[in-house]
PDB file of C-alpha atoms in Angstrom:
ATOM      1  CA  GLY M   8     -38.034  16.955 -37.210  1.00 45.00           C
ATOM      2  CA  ARG M   9     -35.931  17.101 -40.333  1.00 45.00           C
ATOM      3  CA  SER M  10     -34.953  20.521 -41.615  1.00 45.00           C
ATOM      4  CA  ILE M  11     -33.345  21.786 -44.778  1.00 47.00           C
ATOM      5  CA  GLY M  12     -30.994  24.728 -44.656  1.00 49.00           C
ATOM      6  CA  GLY M  13     -31.945  25.427 -41.031  1.00 49.00           C
ATOM      7  CA  ALA M  14     -35.643  25.967 -41.840  1.00 49.00           C
ATOM      8  CA  PRO M  15     -38.296  23.990 -39.934  1.00 53.00           C
ATOM      9  CA  ASP M  16     -40.231  21.200 -41.650  1.00 53.00           C
ATOM     10  CA  GLY M  17     -43.218  22.414 -43.624  1.00 56.00           C
ATOM     11  CA  GLU M  18     -41.443  25.457 -45.056  1.00 65.00           C
ATOM     12  CA  HIS M  19     -40.195  23.641 -48.181  1.00 62.00           C
ATOM     13  CA  ARG M  20     -42.104  22.260 -51.127  1.00 67.00           C
ATOM     14  CA  GLU M  21     -42.689  18.521 -51.160  1.00 71.00           C
ATOM     15  CA  ASP M  22     -42.057  18.267 -54.912  1.00 72.00           C
ATOM     16  CA  ASP M  23     -38.737  20.161 -54.608  1.00 69.00           C
ATOM     17  CA  PRO M  24     -37.284  20.273 -51.062  1.00 68.00           C
ATOM     18  CA  THR M  25     -34.620  22.743 -52.170  1.00 68.00           C
ATOM     19  CA  ARG M  26     -37.283  25.435 -52.679  1.00 71.00           C
ATOM     20  CA  ARG M  27     -39.056  27.218 -49.832  1.00 69.00           C
ATOM     21  CA  ILE M  28     -42.801  27.652 -49.773  1.00 65.00           C
ATOM     22  CA  ASP M  29     -43.722  31.244 -50.585  1.00 64.00           C
ATOM     23  CA  ALA M  30     -45.363  33.229 -47.804  1.00 57.00           C
ATOM     24  CA  PRO M  31     -49.122  33.666 -48.306  1.00 55.00           C
ATOM     25  CA  LYS M  32     -50.412  36.891 -49.806  1.00 56.00           C
ATOM     26  CA  VAL M  33     -51.763  39.098 -47.025  1.00 50.00           C
ATOM     27  CA  ASN M  34     -55.192  40.609 -47.563  1.00 52.00           C
ATOM     28  CA  LYS M  35     -54.938  44.330 -46.855  1.00 51.00           C
ATOM     29  CA  THR M  36     -58.614  44.681 -45.948  1.00 51.00           C
ATOM     30  CA  HIS M  37     -60.013  44.638 -42.448  1.00 48.00           C
ATOM     31  CA  PRO M  38     -62.021  41.685 -41.102  1.00 49.00           C
ATOM     32  CA  PRO M  39     -65.742  41.677 -41.844  1.00 47.00           C
ATOM     33  CA  ARG M  40     -67.684  43.952 -39.537  1.00 48.00           C
ATOM     34  CA  PHE M  41     -70.488  42.420 -37.540  1.00 45.00           C
ATOM     35  CA  PRO M  42     -73.452  44.411 -36.280  1.00 48.00           C
ATOM     36  CA  ALA M  43     -73.070  45.928 -32.825  1.00 48.00           C
ATOM     37  CA  GLY M  44     -74.094  43.489 -30.127  1.00 47.00           C
ATOM     38  CA  PRO M  45     -74.370  40.347 -32.282  1.00 45.00           C
ATOM     39  CA  ARG M  46     -74.169  38.201 -29.151  1.00 46.00           C
ATOM     40  CA  THR M  47     -77.740  38.926 -28.054  1.00 43.00           C
ATOM     41  CA  SER M  48     -79.405  38.773 -31.455  1.00 40.00           C
ATOM     42  CA  PHE M  49     -77.281  35.760 -32.364  1.00 44.00           C
ATOM     43  CA  ARG M  50     -78.423  33.886 -29.275  1.00 44.00           C
ATOM     44  CA  ASP M  51     -82.066  34.809 -29.845  1.00 47.00           C
ATOM     45  CA  ALA M  52     -81.980  33.839 -33.533  1.00 46.00           C
ATOM     46  CA  ALA M  53     -80.291  30.463 -33.096  1.00 47.00           C
ATOM     47  CA  PRO M  54     -82.449  27.476 -34.059  1.00 43.00           C
ATOM     48  CA  ARG M  55     -83.865  25.767 -30.996  1.00 41.00           C
ATOM     49  CA  PRO M  56     -83.834  21.957 -31.111  1.00 40.00           C
ATOM     50  CA  ALA M  57     -85.255  19.859 -28.293  1.00 37.00           C
ATOM     51  CA  ALA M  58     -81.982  19.913 -26.327  1.00 37.00           C
ATOM     52  CA  PRO M  59     -80.755  23.346 -25.129  1.00 37.00           C
ATOM     53  CA  VAL M  60     -78.116  23.581 -27.837  1.00 38.00           C
ATOM     54  CA  ALA M  61     -78.537  26.920 -29.580  1.00 39.00           C
ATOM     55  CA  PRO M  62     -77.456  29.329 -26.838  1.00 39.00           C
ATOM     56  CA  ARG M  63     -74.120  27.547 -26.437  1.00 42.00           C
ATOM     57  CA  ALA M  64     -73.558  26.701 -30.107  1.00 41.00           C
ATOM     58  CA  SER M  65     -72.596  30.201 -31.114  1.00 42.00           C
ATOM     59  CA  PRO M  66     -69.918  31.919 -29.033  1.00 41.00           C
ATOM     60  CA  PRO M  67     -69.117  35.362 -30.422  1.00 37.00           C
ATOM     61  CA  ARG M  68     -65.407  34.767 -31.144  1.00 37.00           C
ATOM     62  CA  PRO M  69     -64.438  31.131 -30.890  1.00 37.00           C
ATOM     63  CA  GLY M  70     -60.908  31.508 -32.214  1.00 37.00           C
ATOM     64  CA  ARG M  71     -60.566  27.755 -32.389  1.00 52.00           C
ATOM     65  CA  GLY M  72     -61.312  25.329 -35.153  1.00 80.00           C
ATOM     66  CA  VAL M  73     -64.904  24.178 -35.335  1.00 82.00           C
ATOM     67  CA  SER M  74     -63.915  20.599 -34.487  1.00 84.00           C
ATOM     68  CA  GLU M  75     -62.136  21.804 -31.334  1.00 86.00           C
ATOM     69  CA  VAL M  76     -65.203  23.771 -30.264  1.00 87.00           C
ATOM     70  CA  ALA M  77     -67.574  20.878 -31.011  1.00 88.00           C
ATOM     71  CA  ALA M  78     -65.511  18.462 -28.885  1.00 88.00           C
ATOM     72  CA  LEU M  79     -64.959  20.796 -25.908  1.00 90.00           C
ATOM     73  CA  ASP M  80     -66.005  19.194 -22.625  1.00 92.00           C
ATOM     74  CA  TRP M  81     -66.520  21.011 -19.313  1.00 93.00           C
ATOM     75  CA  ARG M  82     -63.953  18.689 -17.696  1.00 93.00           C
ATOM     76  CA  ASP M  83     -61.376  20.431 -19.891  1.00 92.00           C
ATOM     77  CA  VAL M  84     -62.382  23.949 -18.778  1.00 92.00           C
ATOM     78  CA  ASP M  85     -60.745  25.558 -15.743  1.00 92.00           C
ATOM     79  CA  LEU M  86     -63.131  28.389 -14.821  1.00 92.00           C
ATOM     80  CA  GLU M  87     -60.831  29.833 -12.171  1.00 91.00           C
ATOM     81  CA  ALA M  88     -57.806  30.035 -14.491  1.00 92.00           C
ATOM     82  CA  ARG M  89     -60.067  30.873 -17.461  1.00 92.00           C
ATOM     83  CA  ARG M  90     -58.394  28.257 -19.640  1.00 91.00           C
ATOM     84  CA  ALA M  91     -59.666  25.436 -21.819  1.00 90.00           C
ATOM     85  CA  ARG M  92     -57.583  22.413 -22.686  1.00 90.00           C
ATOM     86  CA  VAL M  93     -58.283  21.603 -26.345  1.00 86.00           C
ATOM     87  CA  LEU M  94     -57.131  18.763 -28.547  1.00 81.00           C
ATOM     88  CA  GLY M  95     -55.874  20.183 -31.835  1.00 76.00           C
ATOM     89  CA  LYS M  96     -54.360  18.915 -35.021  1.00 71.00           C
ATOM     90  CA  GLY M  97     -51.820  16.158 -34.599  1.00 72.00           C
ATOM     91  CA  GLN M  98     -53.616  15.059 -31.420  1.00 77.00           C
ATOM     92  CA  LYS M  99     -51.722  17.684 -29.403  1.00 81.00           C
ATOM     93  CA  TRP M 100     -53.254  19.312 -26.328  1.00 85.00           C
ATOM     94  CA  ARG M 101     -52.887  23.034 -25.687  1.00 85.00           C
ATOM     95  CA  LEU M 102     -54.293  25.581 -23.254  1.00 88.00           C
ATOM     96  CA  VAL M 103     -56.444  28.351 -24.684  1.00 87.00           C
ATOM     97  CA  ALA M 104     -57.350  31.504 -22.751  1.00 88.00           C
ATOM     98  CA  LEU M 105     -61.059  32.258 -22.399  1.00 89.00           C
ATOM     99  CA  GLY M 106     -62.451  35.729 -21.847  1.00 88.00           C
ATOM    100  CA  VAL M 107     -64.822  36.435 -18.971  1.00 90.00           C
ATOM    101  CA  ILE M 108     -67.637  37.363 -21.376  1.00 90.00           C
ATOM    102  CA  LEU M 109     -67.242  34.101 -23.299  1.00 88.00           C
ATOM    103  CA  ILE M 110     -67.258  32.039 -20.107  1.00 89.00           C
ATOM    104  CA  ASP M 111     -70.384  33.865 -18.918  1.00 89.00           C
ATOM    105  CA  TYR M 112     -71.985  33.146 -22.284  1.00 87.00           C
ATOM    106  CA  LEU M 113     -71.186  29.418 -22.081  1.00 86.00           C
ATOM    107  CA  LEU M 114     -72.352  28.832 -18.480  1.00 88.00           C
ATOM    108  CA  PRO M 115     -73.882  26.946 -16.762  1.00 90.00           C
ATOM    109  CA  ASP M 116     -71.298  24.201 -16.430  1.00 90.00           C
ATOM    110  CA  THR M 117     -73.237  20.985 -17.101  1.00 90.00           C
ATOM    111  CA  GLY M 118     -70.202  18.745 -16.611  1.00 91.00           C
ATOM    112  CA  ARG M 119     -70.747  17.477 -20.149  1.00 93.00           C
ATOM    113  CA  ASN M 120     -70.139  18.763 -23.679  1.00 93.00           C
ATOM    114  CA  VAL M 121     -69.893  22.574 -23.639  1.00 91.00           C
ATOM    115  CA  VAL M 122     -71.813  23.048 -26.897  1.00 90.00           C
ATOM    116  CA  THR M 123     -74.743  20.680 -26.384  1.00 91.00           C
ATOM    117  CA  GLY M 124     -74.929  20.622 -22.587  1.00 91.00           C
ATOM    118  CA  THR M 125     -75.347  16.852 -22.857  1.00 92.00           C
ATOM    119  CA  ASP M 126     -73.207  13.792 -23.562  1.00 93.00           C
ATOM    120  CA  GLU M 127     -73.959  14.264 -27.279  1.00 93.00           C
ATOM    121  CA  VAL M 128     -71.082  15.719 -29.309  1.00 92.00           C
ATOM    122  CA  TYR M 129     -71.779  17.403 -32.633  1.00 91.00           C
ATOM    123  CA  SER M 130     -69.527  16.718 -35.560  1.00 88.00           C
ATOM    124  CA  ALA M 131     -67.637  19.731 -36.863  1.00 86.00           C
ATOM    125  CA  ALA M 132     -69.943  19.824 -39.904  1.00 87.00           C
ATOM    126  CA  GLN M 133     -73.100  19.779 -37.738  1.00 90.00           C
ATOM    127  CA  LEU M 134     -71.872  22.599 -35.525  1.00 90.00           C
ATOM    128  CA  GLN M 135     -70.704  24.679 -38.464  1.00 89.00           C
ATOM    129  CA  ARG M 136     -74.090  24.320 -40.205  1.00 90.00           C
ATOM    130  CA  ARG M 137     -75.966  25.292 -37.034  1.00 92.00           C
ATOM    131  CA  VAL M 138     -73.784  28.322 -36.343  1.00 90.00           C
ATOM    132  CA  ASN M 139     -73.893  29.492 -39.967  1.00 91.00           C
ATOM    133  CA  ARG M 140     -77.682  29.114 -40.020  1.00 92.00           C
ATOM    134  CA  ALA M 141     -78.061  31.016 -36.739  1.00 91.00           C
ATOM    135  CA  MET M 142     -75.842  33.819 -38.026  1.00 90.00           C
ATOM    136  CA  LYS M 143     -77.921  34.109 -41.191  1.00 92.00           C
ATOM    137  CA  VAL M 144     -81.186  34.217 -39.217  1.00 92.00           C
ATOM    138  CA  ALA M 145     -79.683  36.906 -36.950  1.00 91.00           C
ATOM    139  CA  GLY M 146     -78.763  38.996 -39.996  1.00 91.00           C
ATOM    140  CA  VAL M 147     -75.022  38.596 -39.428  1.00 88.00           C
ATOM    141  CA  ASP M 148     -73.102  38.469 -42.704  1.00 89.00           C
ATOM    142  CA  GLY M 149     -70.537  35.832 -41.873  1.00 88.00           C
ATOM    143  CA  THR M 150     -69.794  32.201 -41.115  1.00 88.00           C
ATOM    144  CA  PHE M 151     -68.160  30.192 -38.344  1.00 87.00           C
ATOM    145  CA  HIS M 152     -64.924  30.400 -40.322  1.00 85.00           C
ATOM    146  CA  SER M 153     -65.169  34.192 -40.691  1.00 85.00           C
ATOM    147  CA  LEU M 154     -65.536  34.403 -36.890  1.00 83.00           C
ATOM    148  CA  ARG M 155     -62.205  32.589 -36.618  1.00 83.00           C
ATOM    149  CA  HIS M 156     -60.596  35.072 -39.010  1.00 84.00           C
ATOM    150  CA  ARG M 157     -62.115  37.958 -37.069  1.00 85.00           C
ATOM    151  CA  TYR M 158     -60.667  36.514 -33.859  1.00 84.00           C
ATOM    152  CA  GLY M 159     -57.209  36.207 -35.413  1.00 86.00           C
ATOM    153  CA  THR M 160     -57.267  39.715 -36.843  1.00 86.00           C
ATOM    154  CA  LEU M 161     -58.511  41.368 -33.652  1.00 86.00           C
ATOM    155  CA  ALA M 162     -56.085  39.345 -31.515  1.00 87.00           C
ATOM    156  CA  TYR M 163     -53.155  40.418 -33.662  1.00 87.00           C
ATOM    157  CA  GLN M 164     -54.271  44.070 -33.724  1.00 85.00           C
ATOM    158  CA  ALA M 165     -54.529  44.037 -29.918  1.00 87.00           C
ATOM    159  CA  THR M 166     -51.155  42.390 -29.284  1.00 87.00           C
ATOM    160  CA  LEU M 167     -49.020  42.678 -32.432  1.00 83.00           C
ATOM    161  CA  ASP M 168     -47.662  39.282 -31.351  1.00 87.00           C
ATOM    162  CA  LEU M 169     -47.839  36.691 -34.145  1.00 87.00           C
ATOM    163  CA  VAL M 170     -46.430  33.917 -31.965  1.00 88.00           C
ATOM    164  CA  ALA M 171     -48.985  34.382 -29.163  1.00 88.00           C
ATOM    165  CA  VAL M 172     -51.906  34.639 -31.599  1.00 88.00           C
ATOM    166  CA  GLY M 173     -50.705  31.578 -33.490  1.00 86.00           C
ATOM    167  CA  ARG M 174     -50.389  29.627 -30.241  1.00 86.00           C
ATOM    168  CA  GLN M 175     -53.958  30.530 -29.216  1.00 86.00           C
ATOM    169  CA  MET M 176     -55.255  29.536 -32.644  1.00 84.00           C
ATOM    170  CA  GLY M 177     -53.317  26.264 -32.734  1.00 84.00           C
ATOM    171  CA  HIS M 178     -51.071  27.151 -35.658  1.00 84.00           C
ATOM    172  CA  SER M 179     -47.861  25.148 -35.934  1.00 80.00           C
ATOM    173  CA  SER M 180     -46.012  27.965 -37.699  1.00 81.00           C
ATOM    174  CA  PRO M 181     -46.124  31.792 -37.668  1.00 81.00           C
ATOM    175  CA  VAL M 182     -46.349  31.543 -41.471  1.00 81.00           C
ATOM    176  CA  THR M 183     -49.946  30.365 -40.980  1.00 79.00           C
ATOM    177  CA  THR M 184     -50.730  33.268 -38.650  1.00 82.00           C
ATOM    178  CA  VAL M 185     -49.254  35.999 -40.857  1.00 84.00           C
ATOM    179  CA  ILE M 186     -52.551  36.354 -42.756  1.00 80.00           C
ATOM    180  CA  TYR M 187     -53.946  38.173 -39.695  1.00 80.00           C
ATOM    181  CA  ALA M 188     -51.101  40.695 -39.664  1.00 79.00           C
ATOM    182  CA  ALA M 189     -52.397  42.794 -42.558  1.00 69.00           C
ATOM    183  CA  ALA M 190     -50.572  46.089 -42.655  1.00 57.00           C
ATOM    184  CA  SER M 191     -52.579  49.012 -41.359  1.00 61.00           C
ATOM    185  CA  ASP M 192     -51.950  52.739 -41.076  1.00 65.00           C
ATOM    186  CA  ASP M 193     -51.801  52.370 -37.282  1.00 71.00           C
ATOM    187  CA  THR M 194     -49.086  49.720 -37.532  1.00 71.00           C
ATOM    188  CA  ALA M 195     -47.155  51.838 -40.020  1.00 74.00           C
ATOM    189  CA  ASP M 196     -47.295  54.785 -37.576  1.00 78.00           C
ATOM    190  CA  ILE M 197     -46.039  52.598 -34.709  1.00 78.00           C
ATOM    191  CA  ILE M 198     -43.128  51.391 -36.852  1.00 79.00           C
ATOM    192  CA  ALA M 199     -42.273  54.945 -37.935  1.00 84.00           C
ATOM    193  CA  GLU M 200     -42.214  56.148 -34.306  1.00 85.00           C
ATOM    194  CA  ALA M 201     -40.223  53.144 -33.064  1.00 85.00           C
ATOM    195  CA  VAL M 202     -37.436  53.439 -35.628  1.00 86.00           C
ATOM    196  CA  ALA M 203     -37.136  57.216 -35.157  1.00 80.00           C
ATOM    197  CA  ARG M 204     -36.068  56.875 -31.506  1.00 75.00           C
TER     198      ARG M 204
END
């Protein structure tokens, strides 16, 4: 792609390509806290339509956009490698790591859509409404989108690797991922120790 001054596309303003886009302001607060063990109460509180949708419609930390989750098919899940092949923005495929607990939560493999267990595929809006409703019924103060932010924040805190977290979340630039790298006292201590060596 075209670049200006050595910077990748997307880092300059469209109205004035000689000016860079300012980095987003980083929220210094921690991600919203969810009650201990939301997975069980979340599953139990999910609305139960005729098809067995609710138990699979609400993974604890999706980390992917709602449209990616809604479209996920079992043919794109490699249980042995614990990877899912998801189609993201720009119609680009990427591999996303899945935790053992999440895989256990999603099973059994129906060979169809992961969320519905059938050939039916929810739209992103349908899935988001169902998950948000189930969270509210379960007493969880959050939304599908806040789960994504929680995933990004926890992933960054565990790895301190913006590039890896951004890749898992489908971000095209680390600038998008930087919101999850809110400074913390722990990070400040790590920096202080590292530079003192």
